[in-house]
């Protein structure tokens, strides 16, 4: 960044706006993202000490918080911390499942919205998608609990139609959880895809049709490759947020299911062991990033494409 | 080479709600012909093309390709290939994949596709460029790739929707002859949509001139230019000076028009209108700028116009002299540059001669807006 660039930056945006951008973005990146994460990492390598001992001779860096996640407490007969690792794995798998579910549900909607000529129908559709988000997340989760409950609408309906005789325990089967999580992030999946598909030239689709391509072929060869940046950006957000969700698993999760974030929450709030919680959180974050980068590599998407 | 497959439009109407986009189109396009639809934007020419390609069904009437009624056949089931105005190349596929896409659809192996694509690349003089992406090609090259992609499907009829409009002037002129060349070589029917009369006249065997959903005239380029059927055709194709007036006297193939401003002028009646003009009818008379010449004679005559110069322009190959004379608009005279100075001063009075055979009398009608 040479002086010319900075000069140009101020000339283009004006002095007031230029400073605002620098300060606001700087504050956002440094104070709200980088510093808290650094202190989290720092925490994760420390011992859990009562306040008077902090800074004392016992306050040294240690790997024991990470060790605990992998091997459990000292003298653990299993050798590995099977409980926490299983929850960790299940959380990631469930997040991947929610991501795929959302992708499958949202792609047709995004395609329809993106390729419709923006008439009244499409606008109504977008509005219908957005309005439910006026209701707060926890309320929505409880609403799902009611809908999926033993005497909820769905069970009642299935029983009236006669498909089932006894109510299905959707909560125990985690169906309510997947539905709630999937529903929570639908917009984050639709809009990035919609944005990209909207800019796809309709003539390309017509040209392919003219050459005899089936709809499957058109999507596989033309629309999906074109929408890839939007697909990956939507998937990234949904995966990250699902893996990091707390409220939905808390409210909608079955009694046997525990989300990794709930364990982190317990470390912070119930056990008041921040270093241990930080280590778990750090592992979740880093693993998620590695998975996302790996999948991007697999599907040949660049980081720059995601911002499109 | 076979005879080629013709296209017939039989009494085709296309409506969008209350709006009539195409009104009673009757067109016969012969197999192997280069046929153009020429008209201003919004005249319905693209709508006709979409009806031929199958993206649209006519509200009434029939589209026949090779004598077969195409009603109910989708774009993929018709022996046509469409080249879009913006070409619609697939940006993420390599050039050769673009060209061979129609074969990929039919399930041809990669080897076959590559072979055919390379043959077509040779034909369009882009050998060895198959592995590039479309974005790495120039405008004219993309154009040729779009043609190759359409030809790869081996259509009987190639439909072109103003494919040259995005190119700069020089390239456009070059591509005209190249398109004509390709059409001669492959021998299939080309249906070409354009608002550029230069393109239509230079390339086509036949031209249909359209105005607001109506086909005014179908003829070869020379007839369209020299023997227009309506005032719209006369004013839309090429430049023309218009004189309004009434028919004073009329014979089988010529008439004397009593113009509002310029006296009595004699003109040929265009072949489509013979017998239609009656004494006293509102009429229009058209004289092309190049049909006017400076007179050495100053006696009044029905093939001579007296007018005052407003300004002159020099354009290299010719001088354009603008004169007062016709209502509302200046009259334009174009004189080939033969070395003498033809930059006439403002205010100079000139007598202009024309050949009554090169002036056309038509029933009064709507003119093309500039």
Short mmCIF file of C-alpha atoms in Angstrom, two decimals, chain A residues 201 203-204 206-213 217 221-222 225-226, chain B residues 50 55 75-76 81-82 84 86 89-92 97 104-105 149:
data_model
loop_
_atom_site.label_atom_id
_atom_site.label_comp_id
_atom_site.label_asym_id
_atom_site.label_seq_id
_atom_site.Cartn_x
_atom_site.Cartn_y
_atom_site.Cartn_z
CA UNK A 201 -27.65 -14.78 -18.91
CA UNK A 203 -29.85 -16.78 -23.32
CA UNK A 204 -27.32 -19.35 -22.19
CA UNK A 206 -32.09 -21.03 -24.06
CA UNK A 207 -29.04 -21.76 -26.18
CA UNK A 208 -28.53 -25.02 -24.33
CA UNK A 209 -32.20 -25.90 -24.72
CA UNK A 210 -31.97 -25.08 -28.41
CA UNK A 211 -29.12 -27.57 -28.69
CA UNK A 212 -31.28 -30.22 -27.10
CA UNK A 213 -29.96 -30.24 -23.55
CA UNK A 217 -27.89 -31.28 -18.29
CA UNK A 221 -23.24 -28.03 -17.14
CA UNK A 222 -24.37 -24.41 -17.07
CA UNK A 225 -20.88 -24.32 -12.50
CA UNK A 226 -21.92 -20.70 -12.82
CA UNK B 50 -38.44 -17.15 -31.72
CA UNK B 55 -39.23 -20.79 -28.08
CA UNK B 75 -36.68 -25.70 -29.78
CA UNK B 76 -34.69 -28.88 -29.23
CA UNK B 81 -30.06 -23.58 -34.42
CA UNK B 82 -30.26 -20.10 -33.00
CA UNK B 84 -28.27 -15.13 -29.96
CA UNK B 86 -25.23 -11.62 -27.25
CA UNK B 89 -21.39 -18.67 -25.30
CA UNK B 90 -20.93 -20.70 -22.13
CA UNK B 91 -18.27 -18.72 -20.26
CA UNK B 92 -17.02 -21.59 -18.11
CA UNK B 97 -16.59 -27.71 -25.44
CA UNK B 104 -22.27 -33.72 -25.70
CA UNK B 105 -26.03 -33.51 -25.28
CA UNK B 149 -21.38 -24.02 -32.17
#
